[in-house]
Amino acid sequence: MSEDVRQKGIVVEANGKRATVRFKKTDACGHCNACFRFGSNEADIEMDNTLGAKKGDEVYIDMHANTVLKASAIVYGIPIIGLILGVAAGSRFGEIYAAIGGVALSGLSFLILKKLEPKFAKMNEFKPRMTAFVNEEGKVTLDLDQALAWLGQ
């Protein structure tokens, strides 16, 4: 079983089966700014409200570590591959064409990823999960995975 990346956040909006959780950037985020707006160290993520959390509840959200690695490989790897292929193809015609080809294929790969984003958003593998409430001491009070295991599901 792979490790999970766990973040603590506060439910800022709860609408039935969906909730928006705000969390602060931590060391686990590294230099990845996928969730964060420019100049902000907080992110709002909409997700399934599996715990029935209410506005103001403090919860843990988890994402499998291997999923974070896959997402990073997709977001960073594909544009780099586009850049390398563009430079290689363009260099056959000269340096300026190498630069143009690299920028063009890298940009095209970003556009393709943007177009595919709704499909990735529907995949459960790439969705963070709300897994536990946090009590005043910062300890888990209910862990969804443990509760499901206890129930035999």
Tab-separated table of N, CA and C in Angstrom:
chain	number	residue	atom	x	y	z
A	1	MET	N	0.840	-1.177	0.000
A	1	MET	CA	0.000	0.000	0.000
A	1	MET	C	0.895	1.254	0.000
A	2	SER	N	0.563	2.191	-0.864
A	2	SER	CA	1.398	3.386	-0.980
A	2	SER	C	1.042	4.406	0.096
A	3	GLU	N	2.000	5.270	0.353
A	3	GLU	CA	1.790	6.336	1.321
A	3	GLU	C	0.848	7.384	0.759
A	4	ASP	N	0.146	8.059	1.634
A	4	ASP	CA	-0.726	9.149	1.223
A	4	ASP	C	-0.071	10.473	1.546
A	5	VAL	N	-0.359	11.461	0.727
A	5	VAL	CA	0.014	12.835	1.027
A	5	VAL	C	-1.185	13.413	1.753
A	6	ARG	N	-0.986	13.871	2.970
A	6	ARG	CA	-2.099	14.344	3.812
A	6	ARG	C	-1.946	15.825	4.103
A	7	GLN	N	-3.044	16.550	3.926
A	7	GLN	CA	-3.094	17.976	4.221
A	7	GLN	C	-4.270	18.231	5.159
A	8	LYS	N	-4.077	19.184	6.038
A	8	LYS	CA	-5.159	19.602	6.927
A	8	LYS	C	-5.790	20.849	6.329
A	9	GLY	N	-7.124	20.884	6.298
A	9	GLY	CA	-7.813	22.042	5.739
A	9	GLY	C	-9.097	22.349	6.475
A	10	ILE	N	-9.699	23.471	6.126
A	10	ILE	CA	-10.956	23.916	6.733
A	10	ILE	C	-12.030	23.956	5.654
A	11	VAL	N	-13.184	23.395	5.964
A	11	VAL	CA	-14.302	23.417	5.028
A	11	VAL	C	-14.839	24.849	4.983
A	12	VAL	N	-14.772	25.475	3.810
A	12	VAL	CA	-15.253	26.849	3.663
A	12	VAL	C	-16.638	26.895	3.041
A	13	GLU	N	-17.056	25.767	2.451
A	13	GLU	CA	-18.399	25.683	1.879
A	13	GLU	C	-18.793	24.224	1.803
A	14	ALA	N	-20.031	23.921	2.183
A	14	ALA	CA	-20.542	22.550	2.114
A	14	ALA	C	-21.935	22.580	1.517
A	15	ASN	N	-22.100	21.874	0.413
A	15	ASN	CA	-23.386	21.799	-0.274
A	15	ASN	C	-23.735	20.340	-0.521
A	16	GLY	N	-24.363	19.718	0.449
A	16	GLY	CA	-24.764	18.329	0.298
A	16	GLY	C	-23.581	17.398	0.154
A	17	LYS	N	-23.446	16.799	-1.040
A	17	LYS	CA	-22.395	15.815	-1.273
A	17	LYS	C	-21.073	16.435	-1.716
A	18	ARG	N	-21.003	17.738	-1.866
A	18	ARG	CA	-19.773	18.418	-2.283
A	18	ARG	C	-19.348	19.415	-1.202
A	19	ALA	N	-18.054	19.633	-1.091
A	19	ALA	CA	-17.522	20.596	-0.127
A	19	ALA	C	-16.282	21.243	-0.723
A	20	THR	N	-16.028	22.484	-0.314
A	20	THR	CA	-14.808	23.183	-0.697
A	20	THR	C	-13.942	23.291	0.541
A	21	VAL	N	-12.708	22.780	0.428
A	21	VAL	CA	-11.780	22.764	1.552
A	21	VAL	C	-10.614	23.690	1.223
A	22	ARG	N	-10.279	24.561	2.170
A	22	ARG	CA	-9.145	25.477	2.015
A	22	ARG	C	-7.985	24.964	2.850
A	23	PHE	N	-6.823	24.874	2.217
A	23	PHE	CA	-5.640	24.455	2.955
A	23	PHE	C	-4.463	25.331	2.588
A	24	LYS	N	-3.477	25.341	3.482
A	24	LYS	CA	-2.279	26.150	3.281
A	24	LYS	C	-1.178	25.300	2.669
A	25	LYS	N	-0.320	25.960	1.920
A	25	LYS	CA	0.812	25.287	1.294
A	25	LYS	C	1.776	24.809	2.379
A	26	THR	N	2.212	23.565	2.266
A	26	THR	CA	3.149	22.988	3.233
A	26	THR	C	4.369	22.455	2.495
A	27	ASP	N	5.307	21.883	3.243
A	27	ASP	CA	6.508	21.295	2.641
A	27	ASP	C	6.163	20.169	1.675
A	28	ALA	N	5.064	19.453	1.928
A	28	ALA	CA	4.664	18.352	1.054
A	28	ALA	C	4.342	18.845	-0.354
A	29	CYS	N	3.966	20.118	-0.471
A	29	CYS	CA	3.639	20.694	-1.778
A	29	CYS	C	4.894	20.950	-2.602
A	30	GLY	N	6.032	21.062	-1.939
A	30	GLY	CA	7.273	21.364	-2.640
A	30	GLY	C	7.135	22.656	-3.429
A	31	HIS	N	7.598	22.625	-4.665
A	31	HIS	CA	7.491	23.794	-5.535
A	31	HIS	C	6.318	23.667	-6.491
A	32	CYS	N	5.491	22.647	-6.308
A	32	CYS	CA	4.320	22.470	-7.158
A	32	CYS	C	3.288	23.528	-6.775
A	33	ASN	N	2.837	24.282	-7.732
A	33	ASN	CA	1.832	25.317	-7.472
A	33	ASN	C	0.520	25.010	-8.175
A	34	ALA	N	0.269	23.731	-8.454
A	34	ALA	CA	-0.914	23.358	-9.221
A	34	ALA	C	-2.209	23.819	-8.552
A	35	CYS	N	-2.289	23.774	-7.244
A	35	CYS	CA	-3.515	24.134	-6.536
A	35	CYS	C	-3.592	25.610	-6.171
A	36	PHE	N	-2.479	26.323	-6.258
A	36	PHE	CA	-2.388	27.655	-5.677
A	36	PHE	C	-2.455	28.755	-6.720
A	37	ARG	N	-3.157	29.825	-6.356
A	37	ARG	CA	-3.213	31.011	-7.211
A	37	ARG	C	-1.924	31.794	-7.042
A	38	PHE	N	-1.576	32.565	-8.040
A	38	PHE	CA	-0.356	33.359	-8.015
A	38	PHE	C	-0.345	34.261	-6.786
A	39	GLY	N	0.732	34.210	-6.010
A	39	GLY	CA	0.897	35.075	-4.847
A	39	GLY	C	0.157	34.622	-3.609
A	40	SER	N	-0.472	33.458	-3.646
A	40	SER	CA	-1.229	32.982	-2.491
A	40	SER	C	-0.595	31.706	-1.944
A	41	ASN	N	-0.687	31.532	-0.635
A	41	ASN	CA	-0.201	30.279	-0.051
A	41	ASN	C	-1.372	29.423	0.436
A	42	GLU	N	-2.590	29.727	-0.039
A	42	GLU	CA	-3.780	28.947	0.286
A	42	GLU	C	-4.448	28.492	-1.001
A	43	ALA	N	-5.092	27.340	-0.943
A	43	ALA	CA	-5.809	26.815	-2.101
A	43	ALA	C	-7.178	26.320	-1.660
A	44	ASP	N	-8.152	26.478	-2.528
A	44	ASP	CA	-9.489	25.942	-2.314
A	44	ASP	C	-9.692	24.785	-3.285
A	45	ILE	N	-10.046	23.626	-2.756
A	45	ILE	CA	-10.263	22.433	-3.569
A	45	ILE	C	-11.688	21.946	-3.329
A	46	GLU	N	-12.434	21.758	-4.414
A	46	GLU	CA	-13.778	21.203	-4.299
A	46	GLU	C	-13.668	19.685	-4.406
A	47	MET	N	-14.369	18.989	-3.523
A	47	MET	CA	-14.295	17.523	-3.493
A	47	MET	C	-15.577	16.934	-2.946
A	48	ASP	N	-15.684	15.597	-3.027
A	48	ASP	CA	-16.829	14.901	-2.448
A	48	ASP	C	-16.806	15.062	-0.936
A	49	ASN	N	-17.962	15.326	-0.361
A	49	ASN	CA	-18.085	15.499	1.088
A	49	ASN	C	-18.398	14.139	1.714
A	50	THR	N	-17.408	13.260	1.720
A	50	THR	CA	-17.599	11.886	2.182
A	50	THR	C	-17.849	11.776	3.680
A	51	LEU	N	-17.500	12.822	4.436
A	51	LEU	CA	-17.668	12.784	5.887
A	51	LEU	C	-18.911	13.526	6.365
A	52	GLY	N	-19.606	14.187	5.441
A	52	GLY	CA	-20.748	15.008	5.854
A	52	GLY	C	-20.294	16.229	6.637
A	53	ALA	N	-19.134	16.770	6.277
A	53	ALA	CA	-18.568	17.921	6.995
A	53	ALA	C	-19.414	19.168	6.767
A	54	LYS	N	-19.333	20.070	7.744
A	54	LYS	CA	-20.064	21.344	7.676
A	54	LYS	C	-19.061	22.488	7.602
A	55	LYS	N	-19.537	23.643	7.188
A	55	LYS	CA	-18.673	24.816	7.089
A	55	LYS	C	-17.996	25.060	8.438
A	56	GLY	N	-16.685	25.268	8.406
A	56	GLY	CA	-15.904	25.504	9.620
A	56	GLY	C	-15.237	24.263	10.182
A	57	ASP	N	-15.659	23.057	9.739
A	57	ASP	CA	-15.025	21.822	10.216
A	57	ASP	C	-13.595	21.743	9.698
A	58	GLU	N	-12.707	21.225	10.544
A	58	GLU	CA	-11.331	21.006	10.137
A	58	GLU	C	-11.191	19.534	9.760
A	59	VAL	N	-10.680	19.280	8.550
A	59	VAL	CA	-10.615	17.919	8.028
A	59	VAL	C	-9.242	17.642	7.431
A	60	TYR	N	-8.972	16.352	7.262
A	60	TYR	CA	-7.782	15.932	6.530
A	60	TYR	C	-8.206	15.545	5.121
A	61	ILE	N	-7.402	15.941	4.143
A	61	ILE	CA	-7.608	15.476	2.783
A	61	ILE	C	-6.358	14.709	2.372
A	62	ASP	N	-6.576	13.581	1.731
A	62	ASP	CA	-5.480	12.696	1.340
A	62	ASP	C	-5.475	12.502	-0.166
A	63	MET	N	-4.277	12.256	-0.672
A	63	MET	CA	-4.099	11.867	-2.062
A	63	MET	C	-2.952	10.871	-2.072
A	64	HIS	N	-3.101	9.791	-2.812
A	64	HIS	CA	-2.046	8.777	-2.862
A	64	HIS	C	-0.767	9.385	-3.422
A	65	ALA	N	0.347	9.066	-2.804
A	65	ALA	CA	1.640	9.625	-3.217
A	65	ALA	C	1.970	9.276	-4.661
A	66	ASN	N	1.659	8.040	-5.084
A	66	ASN	CA	1.972	7.673	-6.468
A	66	ASN	C	1.110	8.459	-7.451
A	67	THR	N	-0.079	8.862	-7.041
A	67	THR	CA	-0.930	9.690	-7.892
A	67	THR	C	-0.335	11.079	-8.041
A	68	VAL	N	0.226	11.615	-6.958
A	68	VAL	CA	0.880	12.920	-7.021
A	68	VAL	C	2.057	12.852	-7.990
A	69	LEU	N	2.822	11.744	-7.941
A	69	LEU	CA	3.942	11.572	-8.860
A	69	LEU	C	3.469	11.459	-10.304
A	70	LYS	N	2.382	10.720	-10.532
A	70	LYS	CA	1.835	10.591	-11.890
A	70	LYS	C	1.382	11.948	-12.421
A	71	ALA	N	0.678	12.691	-11.581
A	71	ALA	CA	0.194	14.009	-12.004
A	71	ALA	C	1.361	14.934	-12.327
A	72	SER	N	2.406	14.895	-11.516
A	72	SER	CA	3.591	15.718	-11.762
A	72	SER	C	4.263	15.317	-13.068
A	73	ALA	N	4.360	14.016	-13.306
A	73	ALA	CA	4.978	13.535	-14.544
A	73	ALA	C	4.195	14.004	-15.765
A	74	ILE	N	2.885	13.996	-15.664
A	74	ILE	CA	2.049	14.450	-16.779
A	74	ILE	C	2.203	15.947	-16.986
A	75	VAL	N	2.052	16.713	-15.917
A	75	VAL	CA	2.054	18.175	-16.029
A	75	VAL	C	3.414	18.727	-16.445
A	76	TYR	N	4.493	18.133	-15.933
A	76	TYR	CA	5.828	18.647	-16.252
A	76	TYR	C	6.503	17.865	-17.382
A	77	GLY	N	6.304	16.560	-17.433
A	77	GLY	CA	7.001	15.718	-18.395
A	77	GLY	C	6.568	15.927	-19.833
A	78	ILE	N	5.262	16.001	-20.067
A	78	ILE	CA	4.779	16.133	-21.438
A	78	ILE	C	5.261	17.433	-22.087
A	79	PRO	N	5.162	18.590	-21.426
A	79	PRO	CA	5.704	19.809	-22.056
A	79	PRO	C	7.221	19.749	-22.291
A	80	ILE	N	7.952	19.095	-21.391
A	80	ILE	CA	9.406	18.972	-21.592
A	80	ILE	C	9.691	18.093	-22.809
A	81	ILE	N	8.938	17.013	-22.953
A	81	ILE	CA	9.100	16.160	-24.129
A	81	ILE	C	8.779	16.956	-25.396
A	82	GLY	N	7.707	17.757	-25.344
A	82	GLY	CA	7.371	18.615	-26.484
A	82	GLY	C	8.490	19.586	-26.807
A	83	LEU	N	9.074	20.172	-25.779
A	83	LEU	CA	10.192	21.104	-25.967
A	83	LEU	C	11.372	20.401	-26.644
A	84	ILE	N	11.736	19.239	-26.145
A	84	ILE	CA	12.874	18.504	-26.700
A	84	ILE	C	12.608	18.093	-28.151
A	85	LEU	N	11.421	17.568	-28.419
A	85	LEU	CA	11.088	17.160	-29.791
A	85	LEU	C	11.069	18.356	-30.739
A	86	GLY	N	10.521	19.471	-30.269
A	86	GLY	CA	10.484	20.682	-31.096
A	86	GLY	C	11.870	21.205	-31.405
A	87	VAL	N	12.739	21.206	-30.416
A	87	VAL	CA	14.127	21.657	-30.628
A	87	VAL	C	14.835	20.708	-31.586
A	88	ALA	N	14.641	19.400	-31.391
A	88	ALA	CA	15.297	18.414	-32.261
A	88	ALA	C	14.830	18.568	-33.702
A	89	ALA	N	13.523	18.707	-33.905
A	89	ALA	CA	12.993	18.851	-35.264
A	89	ALA	C	13.440	20.169	-35.891
A	90	GLY	N	13.375	21.242	-35.145
A	90	GLY	CA	13.736	22.560	-35.678
A	90	GLY	C	15.224	22.725	-35.928
A	91	SER	N	16.036	22.018	-35.170
A	91	SER	CA	17.495	22.183	-35.310
A	91	SER	C	18.011	21.679	-36.655
A	92	ARG	N	17.224	20.902	-37.349
A	92	ARG	CA	17.612	20.429	-38.678
A	92	ARG	C	17.662	21.589	-39.675
A	93	PHE	N	16.975	22.693	-39.337
A	93	PHE	CA	16.889	23.834	-40.250
A	93	PHE	C	17.651	25.053	-39.746
A	94	GLY	N	18.119	25.014	-38.502
A	94	GLY	CA	18.890	26.116	-37.946
A	94	GLY	C	18.506	26.395	-36.501
A	95	GLU	N	19.307	27.229	-35.853
A	95	GLU	CA	19.095	27.511	-34.433
A	95	GLU	C	17.772	28.218	-34.163
A	96	ILE	N	17.429	29.191	-35.001
A	96	ILE	CA	16.184	29.934	-34.761
A	96	ILE	C	14.979	29.003	-34.883
A	97	TYR	N	15.044	28.058	-35.820
A	97	TYR	CA	13.951	27.101	-35.985
A	97	TYR	C	13.899	26.114	-34.808
A	98	ALA	N	15.044	25.820	-34.240
A	98	ALA	CA	15.084	24.966	-33.053
A	98	ALA	C	14.342	25.652	-31.904
A	99	ALA	N	14.612	26.943	-31.708
A	99	ALA	CA	13.933	27.691	-30.638
A	99	ALA	C	12.434	27.781	-30.909
A	100	ILE	N	12.082	28.108	-32.147
A	100	ILE	CA	10.657	28.223	-32.508
A	100	ILE	C	9.959	26.875	-32.344
A	101	GLY	N	10.604	25.804	-32.819
A	101	GLY	CA	10.013	24.468	-32.709
A	101	GLY	C	9.825	24.041	-31.263
A	102	GLY	N	10.822	24.334	-30.423
A	102	GLY	CA	10.716	23.973	-29.013
A	102	GLY	C	9.581	24.693	-28.304
A	103	VAL	N	9.514	26.002	-28.539
A	103	VAL	CA	8.444	26.793	-27.919
A	103	VAL	C	7.080	26.364	-28.459
A	104	ALA	N	7.001	26.114	-29.777
A	104	ALA	CA	5.725	25.747	-30.392
A	104	ALA	C	5.214	24.403	-29.873
A	105	LEU	N	6.059	23.381	-29.865
A	105	LEU	CA	5.598	22.070	-29.395
A	105	LEU	C	5.345	22.045	-27.888
A	106	SER	N	6.138	22.781	-27.138
A	106	SER	CA	5.889	22.873	-25.700
A	106	SER	C	4.547	23.555	-25.442
A	107	GLY	N	4.308	24.659	-26.144
A	107	GLY	CA	3.022	25.365	-26.012
A	107	GLY	C	1.858	24.499	-26.442
A	108	LEU	N	2.026	23.756	-27.538
A	108	LEU	CA	0.971	22.859	-28.014
A	108	LEU	C	0.663	21.785	-26.973
A	109	SER	N	1.701	21.278	-26.322
A	109	SER	CA	1.475	20.256	-25.298
A	109	SER	C	0.693	20.828	-24.114
A	110	PHE	N	0.950	22.088	-23.739
A	110	PHE	CA	0.169	22.731	-22.678
A	110	PHE	C	-1.293	22.856	-23.089
A	111	LEU	N	-1.542	23.231	-24.345
A	111	LEU	CA	-2.918	23.352	-24.835
A	111	LEU	C	-3.622	21.994	-24.827
A	112	ILE	N	-2.905	20.952	-25.209
A	112	ILE	CA	-3.491	19.607	-25.192
A	112	ILE	C	-3.826	19.190	-23.762
A	113	LEU	N	-2.905	19.446	-22.837
A	113	LEU	CA	-3.175	19.116	-21.430
A	113	LEU	C	-4.372	19.891	-20.903
A	114	LYS	N	-4.482	21.156	-21.277
A	114	LYS	CA	-5.625	21.985	-20.845
A	114	LYS	C	-6.926	21.413	-21.393
A	115	LYS	N	-6.894	20.947	-22.632
A	115	LYS	CA	-8.076	20.355	-23.254
A	115	LYS	C	-8.462	19.043	-22.565
A	116	LEU	N	-7.456	18.283	-22.115
A	116	LEU	CA	-7.705	16.995	-21.457
A	116	LEU	C	-8.026	17.131	-19.971
A	117	GLU	N	-7.857	18.328	-19.408
A	117	GLU	CA	-8.069	18.533	-17.971
A	117	GLU	C	-9.433	18.044	-17.480
A	118	PRO	N	-10.546	18.309	-18.198
A	118	PRO	CA	-11.840	17.795	-17.706
A	118	PRO	C	-11.875	16.271	-17.595
A	119	LYS	N	-11.192	15.575	-18.498
A	119	LYS	CA	-11.158	14.108	-18.427
A	119	LYS	C	-10.370	13.649	-17.198
A	120	PHE	N	-9.232	14.324	-16.915
A	120	PHE	CA	-8.459	13.984	-15.728
A	120	PHE	C	-9.258	14.288	-14.461
A	121	ALA	N	-10.025	15.364	-14.465
A	121	ALA	CA	-10.804	15.761	-13.290
A	121	ALA	C	-11.873	14.730	-12.943
A	122	LYS	N	-12.355	13.980	-13.929
A	122	LYS	CA	-13.385	12.967	-13.697
A	122	LYS	C	-12.808	11.661	-13.163
A	123	MET	N	-11.501	11.484	-13.307
A	123	MET	CA	-10.867	10.241	-12.867
A	123	MET	C	-10.679	10.263	-11.348
A	124	ASN	N	-11.214	9.259	-10.667
A	124	ASN	CA	-11.108	9.191	-9.208
A	124	ASN	C	-9.670	9.139	-8.738
A	125	GLU	N	-8.784	8.587	-9.546
A	125	GLU	CA	-7.383	8.458	-9.177
A	125	GLU	C	-6.746	9.808	-8.878
A	126	PHE	N	-7.166	10.855	-9.577
A	126	PHE	CA	-6.557	12.168	-9.425
A	126	PHE	C	-7.330	13.088	-8.479
A	127	LYS	N	-8.353	12.566	-7.829
A	127	LYS	CA	-9.154	13.386	-6.913
A	127	LYS	C	-8.662	13.241	-5.479
A	128	PRO	N	-8.482	14.359	-4.781
A	128	PRO	CA	-8.174	14.250	-3.349
A	128	PRO	C	-9.414	13.740	-2.607
A	129	ARG	N	-9.187	13.088	-1.465
A	129	ARG	CA	-10.289	12.529	-0.679
A	129	ARG	C	-10.316	13.148	0.707
A	130	MET	N	-11.505	13.471	1.160
A	130	MET	CA	-11.693	13.939	2.534
A	130	MET	C	-11.795	12.679	3.386
A	131	THR	N	-10.827	12.498	4.305
A	131	THR	CA	-10.763	11.207	4.993
A	131	THR	C	-10.988	11.253	6.495
A	132	ALA	N	-10.852	12.418	7.126
A	132	ALA	CA	-10.961	12.429	8.583
A	132	ALA	C	-11.238	13.830	9.103
A	133	PHE	N	-11.909	13.887	10.257
A	133	PHE	CA	-12.066	15.136	10.989
A	133	PHE	C	-10.844	15.320	11.881
A	134	VAL	N	-10.548	16.551	12.244
A	134	VAL	CA	-9.449	16.869	13.148
A	134	VAL	C	-10.048	17.465	14.412
A	135	ASN	N	-9.599	16.982	15.583
A	135	ASN	CA	-10.082	17.574	16.829
A	135	ASN	C	-9.173	18.720	17.248
A	136	GLU	N	-9.409	19.283	18.414
A	136	GLU	CA	-8.680	20.459	18.889
A	136	GLU	C	-7.173	20.228	19.019
A	137	GLU	N	-6.758	19.007	19.314
A	137	GLU	CA	-5.332	18.720	19.478
A	137	GLU	C	-4.657	18.405	18.155
A	138	GLY	N	-5.402	18.447	17.046
A	138	GLY	CA	-4.829	18.150	15.748
A	138	GLY	C	-4.748	16.665	15.449
A	139	LYS	N	-5.444	15.858	16.237
A	139	LYS	CA	-5.417	14.406	16.028
A	139	LYS	C	-6.661	13.989	15.248
A	140	VAL	N	-6.554	12.864	14.570
A	140	VAL	CA	-7.677	12.335	13.806
A	140	VAL	C	-8.752	11.837	14.761
A	141	THR	N	-10.004	12.228	14.522
A	141	THR	CA	-11.102	11.738	15.346
A	141	THR	C	-11.914	10.675	14.621
A	142	LEU	N	-11.893	10.699	13.283
A	142	LEU	CA	-12.565	9.676	12.497
A	142	LEU	C	-11.806	9.542	11.199
A	143	ASP	N	-11.357	8.339	10.900
A	143	ASP	CA	-10.626	8.082	9.669
A	143	ASP	C	-11.507	7.216	8.786
A	144	LEU	N	-11.876	7.713	7.619
A	144	LEU	CA	-12.800	7.032	6.720
A	144	LEU	C	-12.273	5.665	6.304
A	145	ASP	N	-11.013	5.565	5.955
A	145	ASP	CA	-10.445	4.286	5.528
A	145	ASP	C	-10.521	3.247	6.641
A	146	GLN	N	-10.200	3.654	7.867
A	146	GLN	CA	-10.258	2.725	9.005
A	146	GLN	C	-11.714	2.323	9.291
A	147	ALA	N	-12.636	3.265	9.185
A	147	ALA	CA	-14.042	2.960	9.438
A	147	ALA	C	-14.575	1.968	8.402
A	148	LEU	N	-14.212	2.138	7.132
A	148	LEU	CA	-14.648	1.212	6.094
A	148	LEU	C	-14.038	-0.171	6.301
A	149	ALA	N	-12.777	-0.221	6.710
A	149	ALA	CA	-12.121	-1.493	6.981
A	149	ALA	C	-12.812	-2.196	8.156
A	150	TRP	N	-13.153	-1.416	9.184
A	150	TRP	CA	-13.841	-1.979	10.360
A	150	TRP	C	-15.199	-2.541	9.977
A	151	LEU	N	-15.885	-1.869	9.024
A	151	LEU	CA	-17.202	-2.321	8.579
A	151	LEU	C	-17.106	-3.468	7.566
A	152	GLY	N	-15.872	-3.767	7.112
A	152	GLY	CA	-15.684	-4.863	6.189
A	152	GLY	C	-15.953	-4.492	4.744
A	153	GLN	N	-15.817	-3.223	4.400
A	153	GLN	CA	-16.067	-2.787	3.015
A	153	GLN	C	-14.794	-2.467	2.307
